[in-house]
Every structure is written in C-alpha cells, then in structure tokens.
XYZ file of C-alpha atoms in Angstrom:
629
model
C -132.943 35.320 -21.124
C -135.505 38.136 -21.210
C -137.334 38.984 -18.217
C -141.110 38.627 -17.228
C -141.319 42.140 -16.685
C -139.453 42.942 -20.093
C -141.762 40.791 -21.747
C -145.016 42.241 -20.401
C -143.493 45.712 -21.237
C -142.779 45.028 -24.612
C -145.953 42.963 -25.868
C -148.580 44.456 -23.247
C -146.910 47.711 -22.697
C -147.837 47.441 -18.632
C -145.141 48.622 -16.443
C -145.818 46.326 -13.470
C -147.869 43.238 -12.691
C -151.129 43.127 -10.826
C -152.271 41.593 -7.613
C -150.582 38.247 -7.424
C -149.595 37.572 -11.322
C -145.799 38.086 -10.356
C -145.213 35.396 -7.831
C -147.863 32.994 -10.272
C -145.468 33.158 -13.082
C -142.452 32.824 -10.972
C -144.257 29.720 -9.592
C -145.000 28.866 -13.146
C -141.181 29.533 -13.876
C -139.871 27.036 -11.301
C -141.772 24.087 -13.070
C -144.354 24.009 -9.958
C -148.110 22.919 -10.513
C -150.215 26.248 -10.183
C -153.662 26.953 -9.526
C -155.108 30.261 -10.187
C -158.347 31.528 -9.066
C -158.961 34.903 -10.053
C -162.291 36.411 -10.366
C -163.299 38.627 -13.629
C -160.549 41.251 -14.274
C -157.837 39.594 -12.741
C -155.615 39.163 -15.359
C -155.596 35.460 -15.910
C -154.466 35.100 -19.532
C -151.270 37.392 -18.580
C -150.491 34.231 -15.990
C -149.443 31.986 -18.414
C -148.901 33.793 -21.758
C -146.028 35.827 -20.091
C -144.000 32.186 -19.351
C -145.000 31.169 -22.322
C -143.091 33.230 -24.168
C -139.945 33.289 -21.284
C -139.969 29.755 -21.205
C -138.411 27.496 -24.239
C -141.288 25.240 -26.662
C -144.646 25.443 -26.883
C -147.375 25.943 -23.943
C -150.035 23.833 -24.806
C -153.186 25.704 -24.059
C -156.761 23.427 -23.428
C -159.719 25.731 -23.715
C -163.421 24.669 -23.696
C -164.552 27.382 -27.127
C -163.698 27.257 -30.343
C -164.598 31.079 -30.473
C -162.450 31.702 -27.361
C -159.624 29.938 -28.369
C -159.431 32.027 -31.930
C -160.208 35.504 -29.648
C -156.925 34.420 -27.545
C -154.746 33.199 -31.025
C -155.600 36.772 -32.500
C -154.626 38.652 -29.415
C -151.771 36.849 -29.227
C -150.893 37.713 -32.893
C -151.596 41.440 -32.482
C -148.780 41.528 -29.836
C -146.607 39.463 -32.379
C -146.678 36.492 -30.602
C -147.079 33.226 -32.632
C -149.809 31.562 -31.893
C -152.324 28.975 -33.632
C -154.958 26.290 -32.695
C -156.495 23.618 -34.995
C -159.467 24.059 -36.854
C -162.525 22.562 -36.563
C -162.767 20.111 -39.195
C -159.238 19.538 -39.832
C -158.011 16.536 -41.248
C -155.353 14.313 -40.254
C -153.092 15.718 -43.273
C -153.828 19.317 -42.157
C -153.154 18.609 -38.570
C -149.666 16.574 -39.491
C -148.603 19.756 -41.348
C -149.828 22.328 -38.457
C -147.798 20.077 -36.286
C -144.949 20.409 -38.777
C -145.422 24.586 -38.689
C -145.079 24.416 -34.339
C -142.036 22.436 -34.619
C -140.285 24.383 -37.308
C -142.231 27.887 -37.160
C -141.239 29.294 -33.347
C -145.054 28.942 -32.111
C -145.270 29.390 -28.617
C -148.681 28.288 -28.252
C -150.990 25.829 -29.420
C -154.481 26.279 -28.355
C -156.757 22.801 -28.073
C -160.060 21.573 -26.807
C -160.716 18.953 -24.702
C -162.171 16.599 -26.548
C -158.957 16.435 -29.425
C -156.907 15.346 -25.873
C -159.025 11.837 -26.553
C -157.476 10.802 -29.964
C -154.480 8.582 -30.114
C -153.274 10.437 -32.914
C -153.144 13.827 -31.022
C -151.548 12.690 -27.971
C -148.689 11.253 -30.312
C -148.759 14.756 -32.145
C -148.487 16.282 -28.840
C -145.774 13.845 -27.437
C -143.424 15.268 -30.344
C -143.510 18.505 -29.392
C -141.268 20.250 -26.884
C -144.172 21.812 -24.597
C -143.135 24.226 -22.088
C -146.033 23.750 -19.618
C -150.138 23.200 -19.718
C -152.518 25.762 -19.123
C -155.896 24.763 -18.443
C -157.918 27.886 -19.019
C -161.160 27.858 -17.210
C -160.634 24.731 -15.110
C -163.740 25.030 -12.879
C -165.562 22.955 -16.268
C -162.987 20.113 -14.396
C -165.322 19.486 -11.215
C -168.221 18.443 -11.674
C -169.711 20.666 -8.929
C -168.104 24.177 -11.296
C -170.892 25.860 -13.189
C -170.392 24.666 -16.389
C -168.713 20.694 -15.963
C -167.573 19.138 -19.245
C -166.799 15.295 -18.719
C -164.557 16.218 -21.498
C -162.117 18.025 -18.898
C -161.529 15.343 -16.737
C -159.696 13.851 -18.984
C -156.745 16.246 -19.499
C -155.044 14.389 -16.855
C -153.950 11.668 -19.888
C -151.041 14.447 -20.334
C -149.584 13.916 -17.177
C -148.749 9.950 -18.801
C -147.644 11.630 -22.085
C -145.550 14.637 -20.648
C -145.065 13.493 -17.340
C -142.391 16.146 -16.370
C -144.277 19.055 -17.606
C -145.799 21.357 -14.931
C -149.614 22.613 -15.227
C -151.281 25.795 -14.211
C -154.614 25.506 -13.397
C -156.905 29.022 -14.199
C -160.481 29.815 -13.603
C -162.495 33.193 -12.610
C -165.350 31.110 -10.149
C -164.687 27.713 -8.079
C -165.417 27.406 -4.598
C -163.191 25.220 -2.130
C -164.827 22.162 -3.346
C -164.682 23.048 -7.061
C -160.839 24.110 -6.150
C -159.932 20.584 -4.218
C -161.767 18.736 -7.431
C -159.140 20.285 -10.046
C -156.173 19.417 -7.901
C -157.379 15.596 -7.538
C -158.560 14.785 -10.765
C -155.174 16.763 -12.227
C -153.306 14.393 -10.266
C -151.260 17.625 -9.355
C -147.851 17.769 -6.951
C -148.302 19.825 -3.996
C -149.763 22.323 -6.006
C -149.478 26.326 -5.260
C -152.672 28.223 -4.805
C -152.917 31.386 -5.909
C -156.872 32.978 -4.813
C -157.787 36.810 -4.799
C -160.771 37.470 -2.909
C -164.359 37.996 -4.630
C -164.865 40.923 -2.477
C -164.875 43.823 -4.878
C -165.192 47.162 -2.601
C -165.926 49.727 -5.470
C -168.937 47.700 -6.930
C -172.721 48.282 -5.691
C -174.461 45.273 -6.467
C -177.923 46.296 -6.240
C -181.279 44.764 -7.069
C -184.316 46.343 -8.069
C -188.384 45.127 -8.368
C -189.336 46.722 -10.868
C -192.763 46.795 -12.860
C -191.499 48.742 -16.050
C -187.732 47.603 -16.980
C -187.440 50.147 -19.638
C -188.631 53.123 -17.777
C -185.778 52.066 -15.202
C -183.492 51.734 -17.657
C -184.209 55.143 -19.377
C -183.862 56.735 -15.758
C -180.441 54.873 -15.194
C -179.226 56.158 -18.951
C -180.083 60.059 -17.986
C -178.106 59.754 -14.674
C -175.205 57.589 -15.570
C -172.908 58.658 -18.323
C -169.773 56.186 -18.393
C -169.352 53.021 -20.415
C -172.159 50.508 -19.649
C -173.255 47.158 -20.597
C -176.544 45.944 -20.266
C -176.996 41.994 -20.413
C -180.356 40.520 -22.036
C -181.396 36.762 -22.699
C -182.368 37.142 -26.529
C -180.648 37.817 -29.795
C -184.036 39.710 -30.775
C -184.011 41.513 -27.389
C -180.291 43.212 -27.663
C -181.531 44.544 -30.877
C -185.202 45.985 -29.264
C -183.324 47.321 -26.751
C -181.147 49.445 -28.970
C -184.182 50.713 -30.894
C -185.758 51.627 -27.857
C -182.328 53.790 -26.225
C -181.331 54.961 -29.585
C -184.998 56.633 -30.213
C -184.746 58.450 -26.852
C -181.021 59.595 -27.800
C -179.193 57.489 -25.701
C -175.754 56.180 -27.834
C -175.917 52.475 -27.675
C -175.076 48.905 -29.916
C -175.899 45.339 -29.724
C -174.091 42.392 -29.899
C -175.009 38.596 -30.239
C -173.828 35.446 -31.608
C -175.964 35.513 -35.453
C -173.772 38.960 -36.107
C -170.931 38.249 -39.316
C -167.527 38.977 -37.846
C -167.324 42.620 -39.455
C -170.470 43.586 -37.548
C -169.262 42.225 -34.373
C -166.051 44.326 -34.587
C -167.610 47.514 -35.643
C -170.524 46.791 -32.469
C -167.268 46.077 -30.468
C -165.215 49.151 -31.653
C -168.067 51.200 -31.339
C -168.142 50.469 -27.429
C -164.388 50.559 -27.153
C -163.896 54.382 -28.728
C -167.383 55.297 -27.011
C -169.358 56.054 -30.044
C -172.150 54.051 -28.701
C -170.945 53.785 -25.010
C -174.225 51.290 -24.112
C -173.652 47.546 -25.340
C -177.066 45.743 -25.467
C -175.419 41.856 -25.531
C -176.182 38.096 -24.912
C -173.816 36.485 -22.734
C -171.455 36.187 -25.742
C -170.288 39.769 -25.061
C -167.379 39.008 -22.574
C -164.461 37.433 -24.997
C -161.415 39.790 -24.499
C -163.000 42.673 -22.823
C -160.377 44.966 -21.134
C -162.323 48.261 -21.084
C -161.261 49.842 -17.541
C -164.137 52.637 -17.236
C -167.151 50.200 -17.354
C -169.135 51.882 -15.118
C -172.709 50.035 -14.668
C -173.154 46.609 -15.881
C -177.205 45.939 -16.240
C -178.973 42.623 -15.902
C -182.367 43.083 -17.709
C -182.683 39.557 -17.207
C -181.838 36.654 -14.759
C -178.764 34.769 -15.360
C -178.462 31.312 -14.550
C -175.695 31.026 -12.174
C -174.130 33.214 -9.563
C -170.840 32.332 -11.406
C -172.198 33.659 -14.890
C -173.549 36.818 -12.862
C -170.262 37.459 -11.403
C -168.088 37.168 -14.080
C -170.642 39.476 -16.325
C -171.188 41.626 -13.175
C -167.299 42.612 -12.829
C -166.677 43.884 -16.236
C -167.426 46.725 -15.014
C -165.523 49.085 -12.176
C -161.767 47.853 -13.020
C -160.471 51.383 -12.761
C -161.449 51.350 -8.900
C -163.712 53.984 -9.476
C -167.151 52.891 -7.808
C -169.463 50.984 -10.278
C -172.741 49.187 -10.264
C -173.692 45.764 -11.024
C -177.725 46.129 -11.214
C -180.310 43.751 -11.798
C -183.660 43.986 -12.523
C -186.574 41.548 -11.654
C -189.997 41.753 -11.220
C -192.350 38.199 -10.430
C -192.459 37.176 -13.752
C -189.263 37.263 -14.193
C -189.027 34.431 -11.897
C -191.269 32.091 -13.586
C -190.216 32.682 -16.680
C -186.792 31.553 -15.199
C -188.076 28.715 -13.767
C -189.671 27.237 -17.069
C -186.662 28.336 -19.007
C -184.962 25.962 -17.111
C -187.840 23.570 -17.060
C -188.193 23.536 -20.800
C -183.815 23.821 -21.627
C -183.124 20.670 -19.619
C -184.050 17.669 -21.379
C -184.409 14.157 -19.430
C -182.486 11.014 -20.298
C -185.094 9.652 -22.395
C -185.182 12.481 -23.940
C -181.706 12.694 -24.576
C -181.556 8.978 -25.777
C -184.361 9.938 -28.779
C -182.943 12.794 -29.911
C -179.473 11.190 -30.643
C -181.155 8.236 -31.967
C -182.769 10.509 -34.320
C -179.269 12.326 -35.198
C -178.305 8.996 -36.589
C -181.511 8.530 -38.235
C -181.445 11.740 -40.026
C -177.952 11.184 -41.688
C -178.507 7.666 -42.193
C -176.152 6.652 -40.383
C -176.809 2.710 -39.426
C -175.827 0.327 -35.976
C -172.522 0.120 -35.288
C -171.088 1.998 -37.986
C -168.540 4.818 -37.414
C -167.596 7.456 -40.273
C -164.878 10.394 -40.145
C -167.186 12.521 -42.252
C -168.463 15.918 -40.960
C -172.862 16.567 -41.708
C -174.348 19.875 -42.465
C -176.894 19.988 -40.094
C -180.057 22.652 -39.771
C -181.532 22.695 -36.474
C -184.426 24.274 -36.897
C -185.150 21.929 -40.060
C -184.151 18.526 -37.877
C -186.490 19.677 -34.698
C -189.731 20.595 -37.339
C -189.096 16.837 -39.046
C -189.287 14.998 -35.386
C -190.993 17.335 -33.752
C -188.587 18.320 -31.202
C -188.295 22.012 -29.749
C -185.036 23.887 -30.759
C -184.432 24.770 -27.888
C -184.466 20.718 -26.569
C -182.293 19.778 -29.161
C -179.757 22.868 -28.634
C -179.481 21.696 -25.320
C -179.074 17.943 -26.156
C -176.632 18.871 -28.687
C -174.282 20.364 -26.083
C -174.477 17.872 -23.533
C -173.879 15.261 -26.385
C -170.501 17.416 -27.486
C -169.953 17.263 -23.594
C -169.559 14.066 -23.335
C -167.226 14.071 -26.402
C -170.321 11.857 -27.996
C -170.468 13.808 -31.213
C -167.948 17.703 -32.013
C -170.326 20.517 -32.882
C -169.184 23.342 -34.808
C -171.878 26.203 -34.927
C -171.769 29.011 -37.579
C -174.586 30.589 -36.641
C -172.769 34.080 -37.739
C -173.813 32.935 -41.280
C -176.976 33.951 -42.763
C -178.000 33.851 -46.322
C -178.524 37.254 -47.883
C -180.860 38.380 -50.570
C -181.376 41.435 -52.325
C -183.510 42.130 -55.552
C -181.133 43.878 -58.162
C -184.288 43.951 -60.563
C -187.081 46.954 -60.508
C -190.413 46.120 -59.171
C -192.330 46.795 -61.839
C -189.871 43.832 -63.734
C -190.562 41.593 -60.584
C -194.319 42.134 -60.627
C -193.961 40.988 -64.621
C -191.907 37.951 -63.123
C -194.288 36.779 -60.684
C -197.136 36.690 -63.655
C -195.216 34.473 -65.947
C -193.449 32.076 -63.394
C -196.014 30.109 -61.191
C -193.530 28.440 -59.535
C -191.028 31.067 -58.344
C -194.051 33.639 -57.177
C -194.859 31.910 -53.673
C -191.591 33.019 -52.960
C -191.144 36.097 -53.711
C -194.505 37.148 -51.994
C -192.938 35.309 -49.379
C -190.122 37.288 -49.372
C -191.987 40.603 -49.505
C -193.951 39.796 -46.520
C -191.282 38.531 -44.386
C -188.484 41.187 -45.098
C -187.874 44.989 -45.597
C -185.763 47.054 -47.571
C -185.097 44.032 -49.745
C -184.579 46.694 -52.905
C -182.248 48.920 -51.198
C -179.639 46.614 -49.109
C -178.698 43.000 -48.509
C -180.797 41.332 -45.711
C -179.525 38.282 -43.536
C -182.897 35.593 -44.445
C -183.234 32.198 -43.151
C -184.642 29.728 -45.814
C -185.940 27.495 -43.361
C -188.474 29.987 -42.043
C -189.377 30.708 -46.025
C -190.123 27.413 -46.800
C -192.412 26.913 -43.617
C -194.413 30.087 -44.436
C -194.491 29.128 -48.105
C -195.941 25.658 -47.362
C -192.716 23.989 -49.416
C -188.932 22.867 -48.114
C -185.821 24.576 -47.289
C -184.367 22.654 -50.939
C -186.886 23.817 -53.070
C -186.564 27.713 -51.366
C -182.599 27.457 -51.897
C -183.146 25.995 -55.846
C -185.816 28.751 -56.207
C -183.485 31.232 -55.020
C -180.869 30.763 -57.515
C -182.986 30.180 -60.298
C -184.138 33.861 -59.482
C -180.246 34.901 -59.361
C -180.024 32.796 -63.043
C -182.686 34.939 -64.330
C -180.939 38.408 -62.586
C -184.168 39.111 -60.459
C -182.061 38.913 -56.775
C -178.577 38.575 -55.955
C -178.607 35.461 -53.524
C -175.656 34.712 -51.335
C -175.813 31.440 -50.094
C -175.377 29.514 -46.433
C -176.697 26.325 -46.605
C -176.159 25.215 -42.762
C -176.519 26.357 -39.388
C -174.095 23.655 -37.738
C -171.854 20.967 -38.609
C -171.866 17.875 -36.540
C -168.926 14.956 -36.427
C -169.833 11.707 -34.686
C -166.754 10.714 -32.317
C -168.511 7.206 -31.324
C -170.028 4.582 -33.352
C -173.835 4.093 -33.556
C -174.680 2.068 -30.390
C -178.047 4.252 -29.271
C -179.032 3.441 -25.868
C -175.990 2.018 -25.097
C -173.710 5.190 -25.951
C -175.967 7.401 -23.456
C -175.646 5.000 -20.563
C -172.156 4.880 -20.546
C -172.814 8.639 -19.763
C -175.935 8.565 -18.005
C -174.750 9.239 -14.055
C -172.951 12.282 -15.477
C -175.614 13.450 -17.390
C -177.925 13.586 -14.791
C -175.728 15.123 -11.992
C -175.175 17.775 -14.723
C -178.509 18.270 -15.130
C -179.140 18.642 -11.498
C -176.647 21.237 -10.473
C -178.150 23.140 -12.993
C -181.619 23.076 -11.513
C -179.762 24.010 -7.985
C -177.174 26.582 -9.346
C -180.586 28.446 -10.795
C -182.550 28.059 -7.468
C -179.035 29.037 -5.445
C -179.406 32.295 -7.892
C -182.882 33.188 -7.241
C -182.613 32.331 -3.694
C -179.715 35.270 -3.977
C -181.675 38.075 -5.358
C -184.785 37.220 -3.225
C -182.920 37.614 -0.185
C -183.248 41.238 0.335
C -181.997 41.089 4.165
C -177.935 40.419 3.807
C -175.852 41.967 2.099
C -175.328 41.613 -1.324
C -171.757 41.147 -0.584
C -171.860 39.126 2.317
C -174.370 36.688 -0.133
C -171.430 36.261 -2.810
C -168.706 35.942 -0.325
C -170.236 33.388 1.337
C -171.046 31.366 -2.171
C -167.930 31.240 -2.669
C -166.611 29.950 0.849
C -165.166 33.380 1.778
C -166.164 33.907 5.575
C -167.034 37.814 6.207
C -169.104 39.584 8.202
C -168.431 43.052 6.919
C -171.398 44.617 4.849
C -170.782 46.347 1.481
C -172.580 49.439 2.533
C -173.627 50.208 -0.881
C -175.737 47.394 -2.035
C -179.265 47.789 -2.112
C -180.136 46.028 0.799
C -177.123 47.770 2.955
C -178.439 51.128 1.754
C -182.163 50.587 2.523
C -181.337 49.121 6.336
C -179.336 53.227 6.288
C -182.739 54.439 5.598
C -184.044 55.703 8.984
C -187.545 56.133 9.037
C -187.662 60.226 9.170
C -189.119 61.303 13.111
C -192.382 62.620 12.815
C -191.963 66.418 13.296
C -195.754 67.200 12.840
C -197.024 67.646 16.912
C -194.057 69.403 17.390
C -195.036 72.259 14.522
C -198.650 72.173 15.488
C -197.308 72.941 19.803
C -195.352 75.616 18.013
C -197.977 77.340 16.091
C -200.250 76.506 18.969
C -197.876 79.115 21.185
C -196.533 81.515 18.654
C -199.424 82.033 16.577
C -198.194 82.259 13.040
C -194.776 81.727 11.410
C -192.980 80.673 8.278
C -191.324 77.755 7.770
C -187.877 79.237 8.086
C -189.415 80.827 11.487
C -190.244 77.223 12.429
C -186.962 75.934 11.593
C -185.165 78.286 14.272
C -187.753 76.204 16.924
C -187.120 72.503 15.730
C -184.071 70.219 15.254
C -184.639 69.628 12.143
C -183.757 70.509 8.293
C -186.149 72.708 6.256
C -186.989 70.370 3.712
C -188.039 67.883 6.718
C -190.607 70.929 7.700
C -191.863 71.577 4.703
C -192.951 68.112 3.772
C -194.727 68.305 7.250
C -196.339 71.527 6.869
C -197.313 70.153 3.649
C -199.150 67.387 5.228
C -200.290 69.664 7.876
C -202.468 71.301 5.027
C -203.393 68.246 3.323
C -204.842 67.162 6.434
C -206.418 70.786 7.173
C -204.624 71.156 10.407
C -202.583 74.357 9.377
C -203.213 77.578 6.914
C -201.259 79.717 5.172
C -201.708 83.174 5.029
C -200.856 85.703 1.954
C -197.311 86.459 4.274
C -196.851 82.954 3.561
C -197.466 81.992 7.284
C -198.337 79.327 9.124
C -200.873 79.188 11.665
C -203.990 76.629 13.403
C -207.035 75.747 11.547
C-alpha cells in the first residue's frame, strides 16, 4: 500500500507534512474519530484528502457551499484525483447514475451538503457505497455557539446509524472549547483525538488604525509595502472603486466578487497568483483555495462581522513566516454603519414568517401542497412586488436554506449582456419608427457605457424600473431588438433558483424552527458587539485579545501590534532647559557643539532648538549658532 508521505509527494509535490497533519492522518488511518482545529493556513484539506486516497472506498465529504465543494472537486482533479459532488438540481435519475459512476468509476470522494444527508433516498444511496471515513469540513457550523451554525449540521450524526463502523474527522479553522465540546456531543463521537494548533501567530502585526481618510492610508500603505496584499471591502461596487482608485495612482491591483463569470474570476485570481496585479480588492468570497505563501499585508477597509471571519481573512497572509500585517481600518462611522448593517440584515420572526409566506404566494404554491419542482426566482423583482428590502429577504432566504426549509442555488455570476451590433445613426432611425421599443433603448443609453464597442453585464430588472414597465416586457423587447439585428442580447433570466424541501404549512413550518432561529439571530448581534468591543480596546494586546477569544490563556504580548507598539513609545525627555543652561554658560554653539554637552541624539536637539526658536528663546547666527534671545 502506498504511503502518506508518497502520496503527498506525488499529488502535492510537498516533501514533508506540517505542524501536526502527520499524526492526524495516522489517527485518521487507525479508524479513530478525529477532531481538527487548525486556524487559516493550517493545512486542513491535506488532513483528510491524503487518507482518502491511502485508504480503500470513498470518503464522503459534507461541506456547507456549493461553490466550495466544486473549488475542492477541481483541485482534487488537477492532482488527478477522482473526485465529484452532486449538482444542484439533480434529479433522482441523475443522482442513481452518479451513484452508479462512484461505485464503478474509482472515485475517492464524494462531496455533499448537509441538507441532501436528510433524504431517505440519499442515505440509502450512501449506505451502498463502501465509504472509507467522513470528513466534516468546517464543523464549527455544528454548534450552535460557532460563527456561522447551520441546524442543517446537526444532523450529520444520522450517518453514524447508517455507517456505524465508519470513523469521522471533524475539521474547522475557528471553535473555541465550547464550540469544540459541541461537535464531539452532537457527533456522538468515541473518545475522540484532538488535534488544536494554537491561534498565536508570532510573525503577524495585527494592528488597528482611526483613521479619517481610508484611501489616503491606503495609498501610504501601497508606496511602503511591496509584497502580495489583499485588501477586504464589504461591497461588490466597492472592490471595483477601489481598483480605479489604486490603478489611477499606479499601484497594480484586481478585484474580485461574487457577480464576476467564472473566466473573470480566474483571470482576477491568476492575476494575483503570477503578481501582475499583486493587490486583490475582494468581498469575503476571495478565500476559496488560496495557498499564496508571500501574502504580506491583508487590509480590512471595512469591519467584519466576527472575530472568526477576521481571523481566517486576517491569516492569509504571512504563511512564509516572514512578518506580515493584518490591518484594519475604522473611523466612528464605521461603527454605526456596522451597527445598522446588522440592525437592518437580521430580520425578526415575524418577519421571517411573511416573507416565506410570500415565497409561496409568489409561485402559487397553495396549503399543504409539496412539489419537487425547482422556481426561477429574481430577488430584486420579489422584494419590489411586496415591498421587502433585498437585503431582508437575502437574509431570510439563508436562514430558510438553514433550516433545510427550502435549497437555494444562487447564480449571481450570470448577468445578461447586451451590445448594439447596429450603427447609431440606424438606431436613431429605429427609435423614430418603433414607439414601443424606444423607452428602452434610451434606457439603455442612459444606464450603460460603451454599449457600441463591447458586451456589458445589464440587469433587466433595474431597466424595467427606470423605464416605468416589467422585467417581461424589457426581456421580450430585448429580443425583438436582436430579431430586428439592432443588439446582440444574451440572455439570463434568473438570479436564484429556489426548491421547497417542506410542504406549505406557513406559520407552522417557522415554529418548528423558531428557538433556533432566534438563538441564531442573537449570537450574531453578540459575535458583532464581541468584534467591536475587540478593535475598541486599544489597551491589550491585539494578541492577547484573540488568544483569549479563543480560550487560549497567555499573558505574553505580541510586541508588534498597534497597541504593544504605542505602550514602546516613551514620551521623548524634554531636553529644552538643559540647551537653554548650556547656551546660558557657553554663549553660542551649534547643534553638533550641543550634542557633545547632552545625552542625547542630534535629531532629539534639533527638534528642540527648533522649538527653542519658535518660541523666541534662542537665535541663530549666520555661523549657524545658537545662542540666548
């Protein structure tokens, strides 16, 4: 049987193993229960992919993202390793024959959510396979006190009844002892073996700073530090800005969000990787398979939300050992605006309770009825027609899919694309004759650029709300215009798609979840105020802070976070009476004559003898001494 180390060689090309990943897979090896807690960087997929391929069958793989589940399957496949996971909107014919392909096709992984753990069907599926262990890949969404709790997860344990003598390994990059203890219990594991590197990362400054004017900072922070950076923003719109602003002062830098198309996330992404553009502007969805060693300085321009997302954004950077920086930048508003972000993102129970009765509303869907089918689903258009924020409804949608009340599959890389293959002069002509098509293009004109020269992303929604008509009518004008060769329209009809997992029982479905819901909702409220209450303490140490978060006792201060480094700030002694005694005795001297006098540097004496002057105390001569007023 090939080796671990043989195997890590051959598909990772890594001569050794890191920290503790050796003895995890040996535990992993010897059919023990495992957990793993290691922070950003640590090398957690390596953990179980490496027995997965030693060890005969399939590891079965639960992970809580679509998109992170097809990041790990390609990874996998670039290292020619056989891997697949089951797409969203699969039916039961496609998923009999993808069970089929496992069985018969040498896959040693499958890759599944959650919430497919809760059909019948799937645990049979699964029951006929010859798995090789679970991994639970970011188990902290297990406890209900982790950062990001999915109800979902605490249901994995229905695998320990269907493969009962299959061993688990347990991975996450944040969890605390309490978050830790929670996994274990609801996993129903056997004496399991806990593997847990320290959060204490010695090269990395986490630092602070109140600033007025964010992009003067970052300008200054560009023109001193050169290596591979990645600045963190809150907005889509922002990470573009941002770029604008860097690019037009010559610093080399991309964005990255979720509404890029796949090909423009790569080229961002490659970009970065080969240094072209070594700043990457991002959302939080900048972080999927990031092994970039010489990250230097990882920039918050905003506040996160949780000392667990700052962390694990935070320690991209420095994993060469060389020192780094993690800095974040606030100023007062900053605060509020965090505050009513969270205010406005968290929705009530009553809230939650109309906007899924409205769901059902909107796709006619009546009481007590059940269907299999999968709905398009615009967000935007659903929250104008009930009058519902976007942002409300995002955030109902995801607690809804939490609770394994309804599967979500967003495509919000997908934008419809126009661009006018006709002259302008022919378009004016157009817009004379056709009344009904002329709205819209003025529309278009106003809203977009460069619609004659390239394709550009549109969103029909928006179109028909600034031409007073509906997103149907835009779309039918649209390729009327393409019938008549005017534009070249390539069409996305949907944001979303949305599957109902429970029949229609309203009130009744959300208080079955209710309790849940609202402890979700309020460790979110105190994981932001346990955040804010981190970077507005500006008298321990950064370090110390984190540490203790994370139920790590230490008393031993970073020395090179920002509040270490201001407490080595020694307020400089006050050399002036000492110069003005001098002068008093010797008459005249110059500075460097002064210096031979006084312990103390010449660039101390000369910002006193500067303030000597200021303050008319002391002259200067034309020999360029110094002497009494």
């Amino acid at each position: 049987m090939i080796s671990a180390k043989e195997i890590l060689k051959k598909h990772w090309n890594f001569s050794s193993f890191r920290g503790p990943q050796e003895d995890i897979i040996k535990a992993v090896l010897q059919q023990k229960d495992v957990i793993t807690l290691l922070p950003t960087g640590g090398g957690k997929s390596i953990c179980f992919q490496v027995p997965g391929i030693v060890k005969e069958g399939v590891c079965l793989v639960i992970s809580p993202l679509i998109a992170l589940m097809q990041d790990q399957v390609e990874n996998l496949k670039k290292r020619n390793i056989k891997a697949t996971t089951i797409k969203s909107g699969s039916s039961q014919d496609e998923i009999i024959t993808l069970f089929d392909n496992i069985k018969f096709g040498n896959i040693k992984f499958l890759y599944i959510s959650p919430e497919r753990l809760q059909s019948i069907f799937m645990q049979q599926k699964i029951k006929e396979l010859n798995i090789s262990f679970v991994a639970i890949d970011e188990a902290h969404c297990i406890s209900e006190w982790g950062h990001d709790f999915r109800p979902s997860y605490r249901n994995i344990k229905i695998l320990k009844q269907i493969i009962p003598d299959v061993n688990f390994i347990a991975l996450t990059a944040t969890a605390n002892k309490k978050v830790l203890e929670d996994i274990s219990s609801n996993l129903e594991l056997k004496n399991p073996v806990i593997f847990r590197n320290s959060f204490a990362r010695e090269n990395l400054a986490y630092q602070v700073f109140n600033v007025e004017d964010k992009l003067l900072r970052l300008t200054q922070i560009f023109t001193k530090t050169k290596s591979p950076a990645i600045v963190y923003v809150n907005s889509r719109k922002k990470t573009e800005d941002l770029t604008k602003f860097l690019n037009a002062r010559n610093f080399k830098s991309s964005f990255y969000h979720g509404g890029l198309s796949v090909k423009e996330k790569q080229l961002s992404f490659d970009n970065w990787m080969t240094e072209r553009t070594p700043i990457m502007i991002s959302t939080n969805a900048f972080g999927m398979g990031i092994d970039k060693s010489n990250v230097g300085i990882v920039v918050h321009f905003d506040v996160p939300f949780s000392i667990e997302n700052y962390i694990q954004e935070s320690g991209r950077a420095g994993r060469n050992e060389k020192k780094s920086f993690a800095v974040l930048l606030k100023n007062e508003n900053d605060i509020a605006i965090h505050r009513e972000h969270i205010k406005k993102g968290l929705p009530s129970i009553l809230e939650i309770k109309e906007v899924h009765k409205k769901l059902y509303q909107y796709f006619r869907i009546s009481n007590g009825e059940i269907t299999e089918n999968s709905y398009s689903f615009n967000l935007l258009e659903f929250s104008e027609i009930y009058k519902f924020t976007s942002k409300k409804v995002d955030a109902v949608l995801k607690i809804l899919s939490n609770n394994g009340v309804l599967e979500l599959t967003n495509t919000y890389n997908q934008k419809s694309t126009v661009i006018f293959t006709s002259s302008s002069k022919n378009i004016i002509s157009h817009t004379i004759n056709n009344i009904y098509t002329k709205n819209l293009i003025d529309t278009l004109l106003r809203t977009y650029t460069a619609l004659f020269k390239q394709e550009v992303k549109i969103d029909e929604f928006l179109l028909a709300k600034k031409s007073n008509t509906t997103s149907k009518q835009v779309i039918a004008n649209l390729e009327r215009l393409e019938q008549e060769e005017i534009l070249t329209y390539n069409s996305v009809k949907t944001d979303s798609e949305i599957r109902f997992l429970l029949p229609r029982e309203d009130d009744k479905t959300i208080n079955k979840f209710s309790k849940e819901i609202s402890r979700f909702i309020k460790q979110k409220e105190k994981k932001s105020e346990d955040f804010l209450a981190y970077i507005l303490n500006n008298k321990v140490c950064r370090s110390i802070q984190i540490l203790d978060y994370f139920d790590e006792i230490s008393n031993k201060k970073c020395g090179i976070c920002d509040v270490c480094l201001s407490k080595k700030r020694i307020k400089k002694k006050d050399i002036s009476s000492e110069i003005l005694s001098i002068l008093e005795q010797k008459n005249e001297l110059t500075s460097q004559e002064i210096n031979q006098y006084l312990k103390a540097t010449e660039k101390d004496i000369l910002i006193h003898l500067r303030q000597l002057l200021s303050d008319n105390k002391v002259r200067i001569n034309h020999q360029n001494k110094y002497h009494l007023k």
